[in-house]
Amino acid sequence: MGEQAMRILVFSHKAEVREAIINAVGRRPAADLGRVDYTEASGISEVLVEMDAGNVDLAILDGEAQPTGGIGLTRQLKNEIEDCPPIVVSVRRKDDRWLATWSQADAVLVHPLDPLTAAEIVADVLRARRVPAVRG
């Protein structure tokens, strides 16, 4: 039996931004992690439902989403969800990285997305989230 795929939530009000993120990260961000499945969200309510249900291993939120951006949403989720899954914020400008830091994001992607960099960043965050095996 294969390992269950990790679930990544991708939020943006623009379908093309969600597609760009998914294409950049890919279905297998690193060989040691296995496959990932994506859930797309175009609105805040969809993000909240998925996050509250505990269905997400990692979320990638568009910092430029309208009407509510992923930066403010990240801060809200980090402060309201106990044991919040890791969140990566995507921004349009390198200068906006400080906002992602303020939001308590675990990492930042900067557009235009480089597939190697995006996959590496997501893989690093997923690896850090893994729970070590229990030794008996």
Tab-separated table of C-alpha atoms in Angstrom:
chain	number	residue	atom	x	y	z
A	1	MET	CA	0.000	0.000	0.000
A	2	GLY	CA	1.232	3.465	-0.842
A	3	GLU	CA	1.573	6.353	1.506
A	4	GLN	CA	-1.423	8.667	1.607
A	5	ALA	CA	-0.899	11.859	-0.367
A	6	MET	CA	-0.486	15.095	1.576
A	7	ARG	CA	-3.142	17.743	0.995
A	8	ILE	CA	-2.227	21.253	-0.008
A	9	LEU	CA	-4.853	23.983	-0.001
A	10	VAL	CA	-4.245	26.719	-2.589
A	11	PHE	CA	-6.190	29.967	-2.158
A	12	SER	CA	-6.573	32.847	-4.595
A	13	HIS	CA	-9.556	34.600	-6.058
A	14	LYS	CA	-7.877	34.181	-9.463
A	15	ALA	CA	-7.900	30.734	-11.067
A	16	GLU	CA	-4.722	31.558	-13.003
A	17	VAL	CA	-2.823	32.297	-9.782
A	18	ARG	CA	-3.961	29.001	-8.248
A	19	GLU	CA	-2.909	27.209	-11.431
A	20	ALA	CA	0.506	28.916	-11.449
A	21	ILE	CA	1.138	27.866	-7.852
A	22	ILE	CA	0.069	24.264	-8.464
A	23	ASN	CA	2.155	24.026	-11.638
A	24	ALA	CA	5.219	25.516	-9.926
A	25	VAL	CA	5.094	23.241	-6.884
A	26	GLY	CA	4.057	20.162	-8.852
A	27	ARG	CA	2.502	16.876	-7.777
A	28	ARG	CA	5.658	15.719	-6.035
A	29	PRO	CA	7.716	18.613	-4.626
A	30	ALA	CA	10.503	16.254	-3.481
A	31	ALA	CA	11.280	12.593	-3.971
A	32	ASP	CA	11.293	11.873	-0.219
A	33	LEU	CA	7.821	13.327	0.343
A	34	GLY	CA	5.659	11.442	-2.073
A	35	ARG	CA	2.673	12.810	-3.908
A	36	VAL	CA	0.546	15.804	-2.958
A	37	ASP	CA	-3.088	16.458	-3.780
A	38	TYR	CA	-4.458	19.964	-4.146
A	39	THR	CA	-7.678	21.536	-2.970
A	40	GLU	CA	-8.408	24.888	-4.560
A	41	ALA	CA	-10.245	27.694	-2.797
A	42	SER	CA	-11.402	30.924	-4.386
A	43	GLY	CA	-13.009	32.398	-1.287
A	44	ILE	CA	-12.335	32.833	2.403
A	45	SER	CA	-15.239	30.606	3.458
A	46	GLU	CA	-13.736	27.671	1.551
A	47	VAL	CA	-10.381	28.205	3.262
A	48	LEU	CA	-11.973	28.378	6.706
A	49	VAL	CA	-14.012	25.197	6.135
A	50	GLU	CA	-10.941	23.209	5.024
A	51	MET	CA	-8.686	24.542	7.766
A	52	ASP	CA	-11.285	24.073	10.519
A	53	ALA	CA	-11.950	20.506	9.360
A	54	GLY	CA	-8.263	19.644	9.679
A	55	ASN	CA	-8.112	18.472	6.063
A	56	VAL	CA	-4.961	20.405	5.193
A	57	ASP	CA	-1.296	19.471	5.580
A	58	LEU	CA	-0.156	22.840	4.190
A	59	ALA	CA	-1.877	25.933	2.818
A	60	ILE	CA	-0.553	28.294	0.160
A	61	LEU	CA	-2.383	31.611	0.307
A	62	ASP	CA	-2.214	34.400	-2.263
A	63	GLY	CA	-1.156	37.575	-0.498
A	64	GLU	CA	-2.833	39.620	-3.240
A	65	ALA	CA	-6.234	37.873	-3.132
A	66	GLN	CA	-9.309	40.090	-3.149
A	67	PRO	CA	-11.253	41.196	-1.214
A	68	THR	CA	-9.304	39.606	1.645
A	69	GLY	CA	-5.658	38.830	1.071
A	70	GLY	CA	-3.738	35.810	2.200
A	71	ILE	CA	-1.447	37.848	4.446
A	72	GLY	CA	-4.181	38.954	6.841
A	73	LEU	CA	-5.871	35.573	6.550
A	74	THR	CA	-2.623	33.826	7.503
A	75	ARG	CA	-2.307	35.905	10.661
A	76	GLN	CA	-5.933	35.171	11.553
A	77	LEU	CA	-5.528	31.416	11.032
A	78	LYS	CA	-2.237	31.260	12.955
A	79	ASN	CA	-3.856	33.035	15.907
A	80	GLU	CA	-7.189	31.192	15.885
A	81	ILE	CA	-6.414	27.565	15.019
A	82	GLU	CA	-4.633	25.504	17.621
A	83	ASP	CA	-1.865	23.490	15.946
A	84	CYS	CA	-2.436	25.401	12.704
A	85	PRO	CA	-0.989	23.660	9.642
A	86	PRO	CA	1.938	25.417	8.003
A	87	ILE	CA	1.069	28.283	5.690
A	88	VAL	CA	3.072	29.608	2.764
A	89	VAL	CA	2.164	33.066	1.477
A	90	SER	CA	2.726	34.036	-2.147
A	91	VAL	CA	3.546	37.679	-2.836
A	92	ARG	CA	4.155	39.701	-5.987
A	93	ARG	CA	7.181	41.656	-4.800
A	94	LYS	CA	10.252	40.632	-2.831
A	95	ASP	CA	9.756	43.794	-0.771
A	96	ASP	CA	6.500	42.316	0.589
A	97	ARG	CA	8.302	39.501	2.400
A	98	TRP	CA	8.181	41.511	5.626
A	99	LEU	CA	4.378	41.392	5.481
A	100	ALA	CA	4.508	37.618	5.270
A	101	THR	CA	6.779	37.598	8.313
A	102	TRP	CA	4.266	39.773	10.167
A	103	SER	CA	1.516	37.326	9.192
A	104	GLN	CA	3.412	34.471	10.894
A	105	ALA	CA	3.699	32.562	7.598
A	106	ASP	CA	6.037	29.578	7.630
A	107	ALA	CA	7.532	30.550	4.254
A	108	VAL	CA	7.111	32.904	1.310
A	109	LEU	CA	6.888	32.376	-2.455
A	110	VAL	CA	7.632	35.347	-4.702
A	111	HIS	CA	6.101	35.744	-8.169
A	112	PRO	CA	7.053	35.026	-10.852
A	113	LEU	CA	7.329	31.537	-9.418
A	114	ASP	CA	10.398	29.493	-10.194
A	115	PRO	CA	9.364	25.803	-10.148
A	116	LEU	CA	12.607	24.607	-8.538
A	117	THR	CA	12.481	27.221	-5.789
A	118	ALA	CA	8.735	26.835	-5.184
A	119	ALA	CA	8.964	23.040	-4.899
A	120	GLU	CA	11.987	23.293	-2.591
A	121	ILE	CA	10.308	25.803	-0.275
A	122	VAL	CA	7.122	23.746	-0.039
A	123	ALA	CA	9.102	20.533	0.497
A	124	ASP	CA	11.121	22.149	3.303
A	125	VAL	CA	7.944	23.301	5.062
A	126	LEU	CA	6.306	19.877	4.688
A	127	ARG	CA	9.415	18.140	6.034
A	128	ALA	CA	9.476	20.427	9.066
A	129	ARG	CA	5.825	19.597	9.741
A	130	ARG	CA	6.321	15.817	9.734
A	131	VAL	CA	5.909	14.061	13.044
A	132	PRO	CA	8.851	11.784	13.849
A	133	ALA	CA	8.146	8.069	14.054
A	134	VAL	CA	7.450	6.696	17.508
A	135	ARG	CA	10.079	4.236	18.625
A	136	GLY	CA	8.981	1.367	20.740
